[in-house]
mmCIF file with all atom_site columns, C-alpha atoms in Angstrom:
data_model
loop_
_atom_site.group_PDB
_atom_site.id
_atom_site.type_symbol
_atom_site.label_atom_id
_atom_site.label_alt_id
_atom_site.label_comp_id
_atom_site.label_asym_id
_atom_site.label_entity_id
_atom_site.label_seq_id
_atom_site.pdbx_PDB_ins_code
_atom_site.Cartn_x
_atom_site.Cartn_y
_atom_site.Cartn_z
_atom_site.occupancy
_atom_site.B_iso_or_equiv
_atom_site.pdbx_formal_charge
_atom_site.auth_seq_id
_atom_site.auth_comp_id
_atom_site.auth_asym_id
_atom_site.auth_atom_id
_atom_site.pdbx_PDB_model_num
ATOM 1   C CA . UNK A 1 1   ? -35.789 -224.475 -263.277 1.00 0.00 ? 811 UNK A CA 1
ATOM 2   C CA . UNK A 1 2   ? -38.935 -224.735 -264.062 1.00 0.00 ? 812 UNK A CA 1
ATOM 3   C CA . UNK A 1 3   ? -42.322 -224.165 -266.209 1.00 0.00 ? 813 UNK A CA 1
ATOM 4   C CA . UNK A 1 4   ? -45.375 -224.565 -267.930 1.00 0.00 ? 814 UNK A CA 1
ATOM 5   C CA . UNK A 1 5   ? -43.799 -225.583 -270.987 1.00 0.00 ? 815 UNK A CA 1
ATOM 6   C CA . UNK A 1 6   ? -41.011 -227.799 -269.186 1.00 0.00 ? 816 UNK A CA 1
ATOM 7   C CA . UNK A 1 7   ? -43.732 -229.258 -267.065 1.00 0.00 ? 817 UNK A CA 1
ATOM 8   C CA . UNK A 1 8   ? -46.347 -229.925 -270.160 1.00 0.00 ? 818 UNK A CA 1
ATOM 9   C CA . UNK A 1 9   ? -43.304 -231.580 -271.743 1.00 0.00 ? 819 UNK A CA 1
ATOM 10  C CA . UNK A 1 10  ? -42.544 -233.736 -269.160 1.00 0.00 ? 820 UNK A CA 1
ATOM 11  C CA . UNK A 1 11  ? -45.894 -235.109 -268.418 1.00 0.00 ? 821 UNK A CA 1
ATOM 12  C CA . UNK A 1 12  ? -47.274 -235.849 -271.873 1.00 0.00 ? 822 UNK A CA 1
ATOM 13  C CA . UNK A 1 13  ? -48.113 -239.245 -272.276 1.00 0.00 ? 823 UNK A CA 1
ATOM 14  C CA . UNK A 1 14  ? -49.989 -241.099 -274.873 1.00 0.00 ? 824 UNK A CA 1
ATOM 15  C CA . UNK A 1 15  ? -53.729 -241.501 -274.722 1.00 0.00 ? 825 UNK A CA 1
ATOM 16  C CA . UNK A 1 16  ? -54.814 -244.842 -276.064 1.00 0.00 ? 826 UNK A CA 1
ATOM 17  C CA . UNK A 1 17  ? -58.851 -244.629 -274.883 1.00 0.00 ? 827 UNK A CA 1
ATOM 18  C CA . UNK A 1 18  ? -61.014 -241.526 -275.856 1.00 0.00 ? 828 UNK A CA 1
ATOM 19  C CA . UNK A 1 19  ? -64.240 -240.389 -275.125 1.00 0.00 ? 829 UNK A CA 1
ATOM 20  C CA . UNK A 1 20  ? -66.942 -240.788 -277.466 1.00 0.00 ? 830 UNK A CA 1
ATOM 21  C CA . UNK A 1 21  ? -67.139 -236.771 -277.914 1.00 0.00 ? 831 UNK A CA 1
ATOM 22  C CA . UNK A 1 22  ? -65.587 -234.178 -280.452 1.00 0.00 ? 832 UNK A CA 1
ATOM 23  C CA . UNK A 1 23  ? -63.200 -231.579 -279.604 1.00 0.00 ? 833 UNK A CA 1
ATOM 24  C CA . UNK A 1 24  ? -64.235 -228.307 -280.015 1.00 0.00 ? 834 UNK A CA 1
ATOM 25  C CA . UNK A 1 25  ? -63.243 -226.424 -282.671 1.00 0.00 ? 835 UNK A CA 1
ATOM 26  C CA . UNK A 1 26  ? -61.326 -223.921 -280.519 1.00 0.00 ? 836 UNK A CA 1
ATOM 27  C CA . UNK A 1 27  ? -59.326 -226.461 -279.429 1.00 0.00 ? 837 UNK A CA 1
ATOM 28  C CA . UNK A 1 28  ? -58.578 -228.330 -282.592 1.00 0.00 ? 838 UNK A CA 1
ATOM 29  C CA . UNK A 1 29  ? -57.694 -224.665 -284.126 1.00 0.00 ? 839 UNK A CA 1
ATOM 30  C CA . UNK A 1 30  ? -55.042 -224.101 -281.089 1.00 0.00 ? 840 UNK A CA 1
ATOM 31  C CA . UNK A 1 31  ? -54.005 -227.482 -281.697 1.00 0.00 ? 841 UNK A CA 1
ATOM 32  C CA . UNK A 1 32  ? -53.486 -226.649 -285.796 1.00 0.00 ? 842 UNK A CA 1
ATOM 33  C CA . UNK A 1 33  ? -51.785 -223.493 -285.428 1.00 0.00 ? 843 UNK A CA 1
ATOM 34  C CA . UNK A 1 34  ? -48.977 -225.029 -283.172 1.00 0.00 ? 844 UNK A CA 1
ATOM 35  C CA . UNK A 1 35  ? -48.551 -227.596 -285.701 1.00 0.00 ? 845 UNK A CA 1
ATOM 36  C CA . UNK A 1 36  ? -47.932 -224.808 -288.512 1.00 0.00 ? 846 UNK A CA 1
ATOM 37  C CA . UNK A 1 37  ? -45.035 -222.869 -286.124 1.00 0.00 ? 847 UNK A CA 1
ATOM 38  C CA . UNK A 1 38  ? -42.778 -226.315 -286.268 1.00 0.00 ? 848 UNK A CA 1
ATOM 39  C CA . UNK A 1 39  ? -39.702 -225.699 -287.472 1.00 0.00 ? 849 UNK A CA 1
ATOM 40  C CA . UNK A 1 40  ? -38.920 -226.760 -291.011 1.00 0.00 ? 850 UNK A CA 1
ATOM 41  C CA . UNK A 1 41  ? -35.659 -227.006 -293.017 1.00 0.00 ? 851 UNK A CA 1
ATOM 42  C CA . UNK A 1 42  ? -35.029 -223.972 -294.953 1.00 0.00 ? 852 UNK A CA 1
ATOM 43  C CA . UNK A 1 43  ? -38.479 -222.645 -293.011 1.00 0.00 ? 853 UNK A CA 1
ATOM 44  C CA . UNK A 1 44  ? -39.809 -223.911 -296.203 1.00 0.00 ? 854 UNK A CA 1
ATOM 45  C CA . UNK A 1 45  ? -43.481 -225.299 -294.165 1.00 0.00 ? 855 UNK A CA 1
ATOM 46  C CA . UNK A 1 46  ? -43.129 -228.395 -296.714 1.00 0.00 ? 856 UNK A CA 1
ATOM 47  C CA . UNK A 1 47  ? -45.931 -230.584 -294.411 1.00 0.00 ? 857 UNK A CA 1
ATOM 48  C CA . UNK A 1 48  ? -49.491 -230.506 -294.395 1.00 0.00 ? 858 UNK A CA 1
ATOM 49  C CA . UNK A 1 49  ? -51.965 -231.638 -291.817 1.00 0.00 ? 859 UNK A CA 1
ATOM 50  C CA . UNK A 1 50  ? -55.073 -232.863 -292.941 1.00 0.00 ? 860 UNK A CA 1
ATOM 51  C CA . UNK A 1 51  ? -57.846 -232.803 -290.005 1.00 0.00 ? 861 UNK A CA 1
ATOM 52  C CA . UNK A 1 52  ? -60.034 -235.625 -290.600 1.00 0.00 ? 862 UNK A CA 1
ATOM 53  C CA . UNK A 1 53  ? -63.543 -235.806 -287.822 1.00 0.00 ? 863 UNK A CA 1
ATOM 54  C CA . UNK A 1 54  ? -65.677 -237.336 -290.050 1.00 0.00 ? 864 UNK A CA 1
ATOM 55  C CA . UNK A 1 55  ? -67.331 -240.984 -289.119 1.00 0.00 ? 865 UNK A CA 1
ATOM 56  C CA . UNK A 1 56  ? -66.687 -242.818 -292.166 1.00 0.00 ? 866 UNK A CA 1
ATOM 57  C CA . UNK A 1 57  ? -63.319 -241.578 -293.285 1.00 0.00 ? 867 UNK A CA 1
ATOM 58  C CA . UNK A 1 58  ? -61.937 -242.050 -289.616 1.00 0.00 ? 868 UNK A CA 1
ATOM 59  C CA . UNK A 1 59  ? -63.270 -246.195 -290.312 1.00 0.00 ? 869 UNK A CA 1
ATOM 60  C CA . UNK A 1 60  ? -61.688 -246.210 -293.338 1.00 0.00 ? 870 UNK A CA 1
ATOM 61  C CA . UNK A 1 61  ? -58.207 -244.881 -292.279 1.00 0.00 ? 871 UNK A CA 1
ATOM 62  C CA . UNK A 1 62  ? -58.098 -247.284 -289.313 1.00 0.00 ? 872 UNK A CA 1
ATOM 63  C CA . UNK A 1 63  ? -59.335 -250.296 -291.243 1.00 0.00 ? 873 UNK A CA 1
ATOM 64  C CA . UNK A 1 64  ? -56.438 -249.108 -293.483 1.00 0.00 ? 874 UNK A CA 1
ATOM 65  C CA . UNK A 1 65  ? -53.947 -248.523 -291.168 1.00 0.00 ? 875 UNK A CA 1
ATOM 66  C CA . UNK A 1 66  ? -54.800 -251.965 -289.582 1.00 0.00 ? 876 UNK A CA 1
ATOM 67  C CA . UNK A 1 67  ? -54.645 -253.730 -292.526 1.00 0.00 ? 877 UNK A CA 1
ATOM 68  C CA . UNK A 1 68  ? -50.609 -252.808 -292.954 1.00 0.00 ? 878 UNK A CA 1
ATOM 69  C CA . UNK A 1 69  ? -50.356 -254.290 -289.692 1.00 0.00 ? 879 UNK A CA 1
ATOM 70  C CA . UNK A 1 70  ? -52.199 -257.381 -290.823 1.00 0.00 ? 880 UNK A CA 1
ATOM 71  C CA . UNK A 1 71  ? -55.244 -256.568 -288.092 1.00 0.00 ? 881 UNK A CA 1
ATOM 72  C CA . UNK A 1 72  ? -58.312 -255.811 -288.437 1.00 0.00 ? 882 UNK A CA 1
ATOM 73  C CA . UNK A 1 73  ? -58.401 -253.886 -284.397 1.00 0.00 ? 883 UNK A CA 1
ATOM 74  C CA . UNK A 1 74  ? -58.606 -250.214 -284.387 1.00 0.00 ? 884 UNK A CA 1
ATOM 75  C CA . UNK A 1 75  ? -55.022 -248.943 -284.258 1.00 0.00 ? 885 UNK A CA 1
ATOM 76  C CA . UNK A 1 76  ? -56.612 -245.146 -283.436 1.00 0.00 ? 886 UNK A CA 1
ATOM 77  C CA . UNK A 1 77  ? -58.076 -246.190 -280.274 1.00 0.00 ? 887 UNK A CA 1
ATOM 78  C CA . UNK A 1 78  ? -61.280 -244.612 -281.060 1.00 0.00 ? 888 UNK A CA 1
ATOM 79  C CA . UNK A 1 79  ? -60.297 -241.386 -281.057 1.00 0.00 ? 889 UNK A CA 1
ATOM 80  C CA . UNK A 1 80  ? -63.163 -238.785 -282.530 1.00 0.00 ? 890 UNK A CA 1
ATOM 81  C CA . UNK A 1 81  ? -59.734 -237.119 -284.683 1.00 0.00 ? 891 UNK A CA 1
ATOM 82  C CA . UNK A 1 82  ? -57.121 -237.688 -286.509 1.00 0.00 ? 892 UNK A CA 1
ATOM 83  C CA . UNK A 1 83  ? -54.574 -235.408 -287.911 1.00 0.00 ? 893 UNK A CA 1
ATOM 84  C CA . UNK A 1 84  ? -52.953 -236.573 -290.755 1.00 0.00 ? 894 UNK A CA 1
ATOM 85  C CA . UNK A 1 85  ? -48.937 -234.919 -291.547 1.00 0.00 ? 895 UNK A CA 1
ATOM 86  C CA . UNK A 1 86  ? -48.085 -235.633 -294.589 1.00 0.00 ? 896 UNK A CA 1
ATOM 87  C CA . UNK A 1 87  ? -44.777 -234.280 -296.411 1.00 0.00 ? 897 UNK A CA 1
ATOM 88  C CA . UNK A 1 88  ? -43.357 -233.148 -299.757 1.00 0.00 ? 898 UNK A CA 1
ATOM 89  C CA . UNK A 1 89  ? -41.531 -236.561 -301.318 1.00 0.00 ? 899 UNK A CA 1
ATOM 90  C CA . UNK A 1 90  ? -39.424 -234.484 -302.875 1.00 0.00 ? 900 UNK A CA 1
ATOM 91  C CA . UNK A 1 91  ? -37.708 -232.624 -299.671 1.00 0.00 ? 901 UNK A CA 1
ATOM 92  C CA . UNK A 1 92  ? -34.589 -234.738 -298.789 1.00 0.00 ? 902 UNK A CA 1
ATOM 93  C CA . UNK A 1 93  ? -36.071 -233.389 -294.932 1.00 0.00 ? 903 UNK A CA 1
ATOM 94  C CA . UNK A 1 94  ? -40.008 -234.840 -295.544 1.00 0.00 ? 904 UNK A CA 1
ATOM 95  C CA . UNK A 1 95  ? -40.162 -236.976 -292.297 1.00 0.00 ? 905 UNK A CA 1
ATOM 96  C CA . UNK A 1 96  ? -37.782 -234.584 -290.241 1.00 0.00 ? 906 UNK A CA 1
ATOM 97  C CA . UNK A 1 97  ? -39.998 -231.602 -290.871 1.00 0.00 ? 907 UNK A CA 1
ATOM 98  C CA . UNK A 1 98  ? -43.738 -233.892 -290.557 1.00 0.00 ? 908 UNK A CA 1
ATOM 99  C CA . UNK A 1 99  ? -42.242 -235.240 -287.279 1.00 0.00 ? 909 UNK A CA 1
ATOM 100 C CA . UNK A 1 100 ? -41.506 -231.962 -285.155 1.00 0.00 ? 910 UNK A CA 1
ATOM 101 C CA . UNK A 1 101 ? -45.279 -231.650 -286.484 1.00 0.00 ? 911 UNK A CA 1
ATOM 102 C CA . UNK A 1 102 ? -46.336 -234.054 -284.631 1.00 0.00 ? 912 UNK A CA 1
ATOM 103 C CA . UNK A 1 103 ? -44.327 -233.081 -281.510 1.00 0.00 ? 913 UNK A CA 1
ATOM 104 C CA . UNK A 1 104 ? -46.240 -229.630 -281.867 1.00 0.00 ? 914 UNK A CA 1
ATOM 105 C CA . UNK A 1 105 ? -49.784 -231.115 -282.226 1.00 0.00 ? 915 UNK A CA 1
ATOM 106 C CA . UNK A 1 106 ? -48.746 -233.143 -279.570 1.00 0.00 ? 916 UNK A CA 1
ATOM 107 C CA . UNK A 1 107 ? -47.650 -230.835 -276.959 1.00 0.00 ? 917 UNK A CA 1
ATOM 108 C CA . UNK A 1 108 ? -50.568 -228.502 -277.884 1.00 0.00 ? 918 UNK A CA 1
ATOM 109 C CA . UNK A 1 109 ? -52.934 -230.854 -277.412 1.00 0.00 ? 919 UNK A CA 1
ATOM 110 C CA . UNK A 1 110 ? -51.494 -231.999 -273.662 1.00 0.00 ? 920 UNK A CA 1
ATOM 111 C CA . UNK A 1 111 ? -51.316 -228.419 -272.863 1.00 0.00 ? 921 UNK A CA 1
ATOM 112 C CA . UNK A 1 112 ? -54.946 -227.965 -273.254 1.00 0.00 ? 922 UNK A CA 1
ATOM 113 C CA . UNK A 1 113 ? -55.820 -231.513 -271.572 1.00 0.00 ? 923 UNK A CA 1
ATOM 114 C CA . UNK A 1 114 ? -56.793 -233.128 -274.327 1.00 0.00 ? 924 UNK A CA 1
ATOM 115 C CA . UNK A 1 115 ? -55.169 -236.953 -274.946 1.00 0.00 ? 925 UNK A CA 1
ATOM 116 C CA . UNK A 1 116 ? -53.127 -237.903 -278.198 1.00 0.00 ? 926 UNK A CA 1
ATOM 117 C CA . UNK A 1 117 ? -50.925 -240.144 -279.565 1.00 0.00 ? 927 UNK A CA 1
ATOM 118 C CA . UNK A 1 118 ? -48.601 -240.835 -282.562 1.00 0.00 ? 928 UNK A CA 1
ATOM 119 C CA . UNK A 1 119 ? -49.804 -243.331 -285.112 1.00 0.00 ? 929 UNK A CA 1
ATOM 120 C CA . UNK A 1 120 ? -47.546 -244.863 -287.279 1.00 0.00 ? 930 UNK A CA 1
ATOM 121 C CA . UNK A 1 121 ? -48.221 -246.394 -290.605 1.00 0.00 ? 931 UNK A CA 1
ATOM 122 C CA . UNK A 1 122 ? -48.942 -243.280 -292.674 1.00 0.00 ? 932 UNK A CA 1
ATOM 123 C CA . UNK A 1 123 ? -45.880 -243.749 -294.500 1.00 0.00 ? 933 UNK A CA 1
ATOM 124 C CA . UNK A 1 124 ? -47.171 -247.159 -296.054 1.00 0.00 ? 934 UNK A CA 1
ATOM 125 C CA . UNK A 1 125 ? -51.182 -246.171 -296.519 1.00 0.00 ? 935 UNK A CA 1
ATOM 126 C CA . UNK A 1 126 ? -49.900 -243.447 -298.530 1.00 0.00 ? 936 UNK A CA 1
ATOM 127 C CA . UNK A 1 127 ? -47.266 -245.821 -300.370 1.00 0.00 ? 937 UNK A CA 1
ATOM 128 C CA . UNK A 1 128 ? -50.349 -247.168 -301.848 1.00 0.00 ? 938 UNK A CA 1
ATOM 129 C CA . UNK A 1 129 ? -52.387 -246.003 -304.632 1.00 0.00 ? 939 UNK A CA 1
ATOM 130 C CA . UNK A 1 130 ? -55.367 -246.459 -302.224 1.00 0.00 ? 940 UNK A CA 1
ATOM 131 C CA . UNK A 1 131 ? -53.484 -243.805 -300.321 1.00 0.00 ? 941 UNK A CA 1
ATOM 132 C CA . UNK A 1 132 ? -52.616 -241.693 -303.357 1.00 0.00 ? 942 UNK A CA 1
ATOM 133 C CA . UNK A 1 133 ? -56.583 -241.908 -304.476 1.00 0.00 ? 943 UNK A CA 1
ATOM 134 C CA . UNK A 1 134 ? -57.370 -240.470 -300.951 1.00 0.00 ? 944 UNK A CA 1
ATOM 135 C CA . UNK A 1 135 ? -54.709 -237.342 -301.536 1.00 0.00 ? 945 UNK A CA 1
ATOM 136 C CA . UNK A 1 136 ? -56.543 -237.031 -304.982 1.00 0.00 ? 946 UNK A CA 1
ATOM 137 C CA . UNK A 1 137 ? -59.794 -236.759 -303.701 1.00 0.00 ? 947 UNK A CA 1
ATOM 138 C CA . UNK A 1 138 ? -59.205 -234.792 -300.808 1.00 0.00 ? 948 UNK A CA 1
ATOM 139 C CA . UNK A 1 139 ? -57.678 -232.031 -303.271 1.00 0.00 ? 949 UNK A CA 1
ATOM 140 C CA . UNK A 1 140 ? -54.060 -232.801 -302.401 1.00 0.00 ? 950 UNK A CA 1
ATOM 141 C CA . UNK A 1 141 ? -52.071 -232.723 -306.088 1.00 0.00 ? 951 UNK A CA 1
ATOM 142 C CA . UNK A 1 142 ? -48.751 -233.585 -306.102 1.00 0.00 ? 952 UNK A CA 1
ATOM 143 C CA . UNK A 1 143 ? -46.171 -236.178 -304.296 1.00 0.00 ? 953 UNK A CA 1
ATOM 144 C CA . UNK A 1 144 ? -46.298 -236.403 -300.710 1.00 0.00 ? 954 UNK A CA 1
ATOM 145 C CA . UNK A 1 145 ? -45.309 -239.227 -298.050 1.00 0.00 ? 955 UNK A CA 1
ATOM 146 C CA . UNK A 1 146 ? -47.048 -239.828 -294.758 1.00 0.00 ? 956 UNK A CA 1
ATOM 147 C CA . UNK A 1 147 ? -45.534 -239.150 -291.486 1.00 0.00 ? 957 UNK A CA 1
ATOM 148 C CA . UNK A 1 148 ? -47.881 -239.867 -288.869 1.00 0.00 ? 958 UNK A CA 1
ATOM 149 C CA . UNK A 1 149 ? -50.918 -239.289 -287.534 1.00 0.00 ? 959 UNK A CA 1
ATOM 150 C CA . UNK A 1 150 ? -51.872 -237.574 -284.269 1.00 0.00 ? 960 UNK A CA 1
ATOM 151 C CA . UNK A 1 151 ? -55.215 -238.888 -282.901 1.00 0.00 ? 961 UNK A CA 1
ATOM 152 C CA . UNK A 1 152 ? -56.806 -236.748 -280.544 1.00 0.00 ? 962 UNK A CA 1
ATOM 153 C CA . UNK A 1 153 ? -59.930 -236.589 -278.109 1.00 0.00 ? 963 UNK A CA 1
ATOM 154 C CA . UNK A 1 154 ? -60.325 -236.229 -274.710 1.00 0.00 ? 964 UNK A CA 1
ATOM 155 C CA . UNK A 1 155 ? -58.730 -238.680 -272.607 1.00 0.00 ? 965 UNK A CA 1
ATOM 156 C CA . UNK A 1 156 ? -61.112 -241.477 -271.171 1.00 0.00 ? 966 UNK A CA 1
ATOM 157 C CA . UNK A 1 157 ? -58.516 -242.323 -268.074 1.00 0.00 ? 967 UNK A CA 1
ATOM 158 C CA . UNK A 1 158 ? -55.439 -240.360 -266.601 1.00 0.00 ? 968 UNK A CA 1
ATOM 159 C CA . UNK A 1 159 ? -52.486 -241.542 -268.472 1.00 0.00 ? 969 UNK A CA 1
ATOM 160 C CA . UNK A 1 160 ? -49.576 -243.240 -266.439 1.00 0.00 ? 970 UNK A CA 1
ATOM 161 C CA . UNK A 1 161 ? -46.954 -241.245 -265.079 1.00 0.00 ? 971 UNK A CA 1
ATOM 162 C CA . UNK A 1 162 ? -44.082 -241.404 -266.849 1.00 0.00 ? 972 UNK A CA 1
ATOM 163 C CA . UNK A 1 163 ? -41.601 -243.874 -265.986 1.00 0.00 ? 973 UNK A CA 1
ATOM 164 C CA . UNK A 1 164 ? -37.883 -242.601 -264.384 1.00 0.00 ? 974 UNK A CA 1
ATOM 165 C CA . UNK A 1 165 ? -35.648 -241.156 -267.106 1.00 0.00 ? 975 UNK A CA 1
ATOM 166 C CA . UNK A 1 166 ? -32.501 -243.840 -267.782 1.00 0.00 ? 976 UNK A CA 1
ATOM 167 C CA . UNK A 1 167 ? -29.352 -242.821 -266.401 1.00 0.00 ? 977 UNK A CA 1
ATOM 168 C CA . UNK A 1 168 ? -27.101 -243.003 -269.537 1.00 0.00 ? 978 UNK A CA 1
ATOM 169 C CA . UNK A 1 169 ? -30.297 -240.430 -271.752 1.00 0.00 ? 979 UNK A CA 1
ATOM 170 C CA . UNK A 1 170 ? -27.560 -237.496 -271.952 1.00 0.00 ? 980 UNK A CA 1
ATOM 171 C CA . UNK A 1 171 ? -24.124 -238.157 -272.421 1.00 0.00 ? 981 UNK A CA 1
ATOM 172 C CA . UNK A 1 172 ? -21.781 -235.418 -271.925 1.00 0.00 ? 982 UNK A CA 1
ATOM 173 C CA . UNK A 1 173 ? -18.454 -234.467 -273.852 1.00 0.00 ? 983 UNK A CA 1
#
């Protein structure tokens, strides 16, 4: 059996080189509002996604994501956006609910051909009162822990198929 949502599943791949153009805001908003129908515990919504396009921020989150890695390369691949997920500290669920998130924005995105890919290292920026200063500013009050962040744009080479499933992936009882 088969369909567009099996097949979109089964062909996203990460995108690790964008081109030097935005999305448009169609597509970001189609993007967003997939993100926002993940299921949560308790359908409580506890994550937020925080879209961030602009120039200088974007430097500052990769030269701060780099630094955790003890780089100074861009770990977002020059990608024109980043969605931050973020999640309530105090839901015992935080990175559960923030990661089928990112699975949404994810699958979204590769259904409307755009590229994207999971960024790790959210969870330590916002550790840090650097982090926490960022929240503040940005309007975001209370405790919250970083999940991810999906980096989008449009893909500047056709991703690699994806490599044969492994035998033992489903076990059966």
């Amino acid at each position: 059996m088969t369909n567009e949502t099996l097949e979109t599943l089964k062909n996203r791949r990460s995108c690790r080189a964008y081109l030097p153009k935005q999305i448009t805001e169609e597509e970001l908003d189609a993007v967003l509002e997939a993100g926002t129908y993940a299921p949560t515990a308790k359908g409580l919504q506890s994550p937020r996604i925080v879209v961030i396009q602009d120039e200088a921020t974007r430097a500052k989150l990769s030269a701060m994501n780099a630094a955790v890695m003890g780089s100074t390369g861009d770990p977002m691949y020059g990608a024109p956006t980043y969605l931050l997920v973020i999640a309530d500290a105090h839901r015992p669920t935080a990175q559960q609910d923030g990661s089928l998130v990112m699975g949404n924005l994810m699958n979204a995105a590769a259904s409307l051909g755009l590229g994207s890919c999971w960024i790790n290292r959210a969870r330590e920026m916002f550790d840090t009162q650097e982090g926490k200063d960022l929240l503040a500013a940005w309007g975001i009050q209370g405790d919250w822990e970083g999940v991810g962040f999906c980096i989008l744009g449009y893909p500047a080479a056709q991703p690699k198929p994806a490599t044969p499933r492994k035998a033992d992936y489903i076990v059966r009882v």
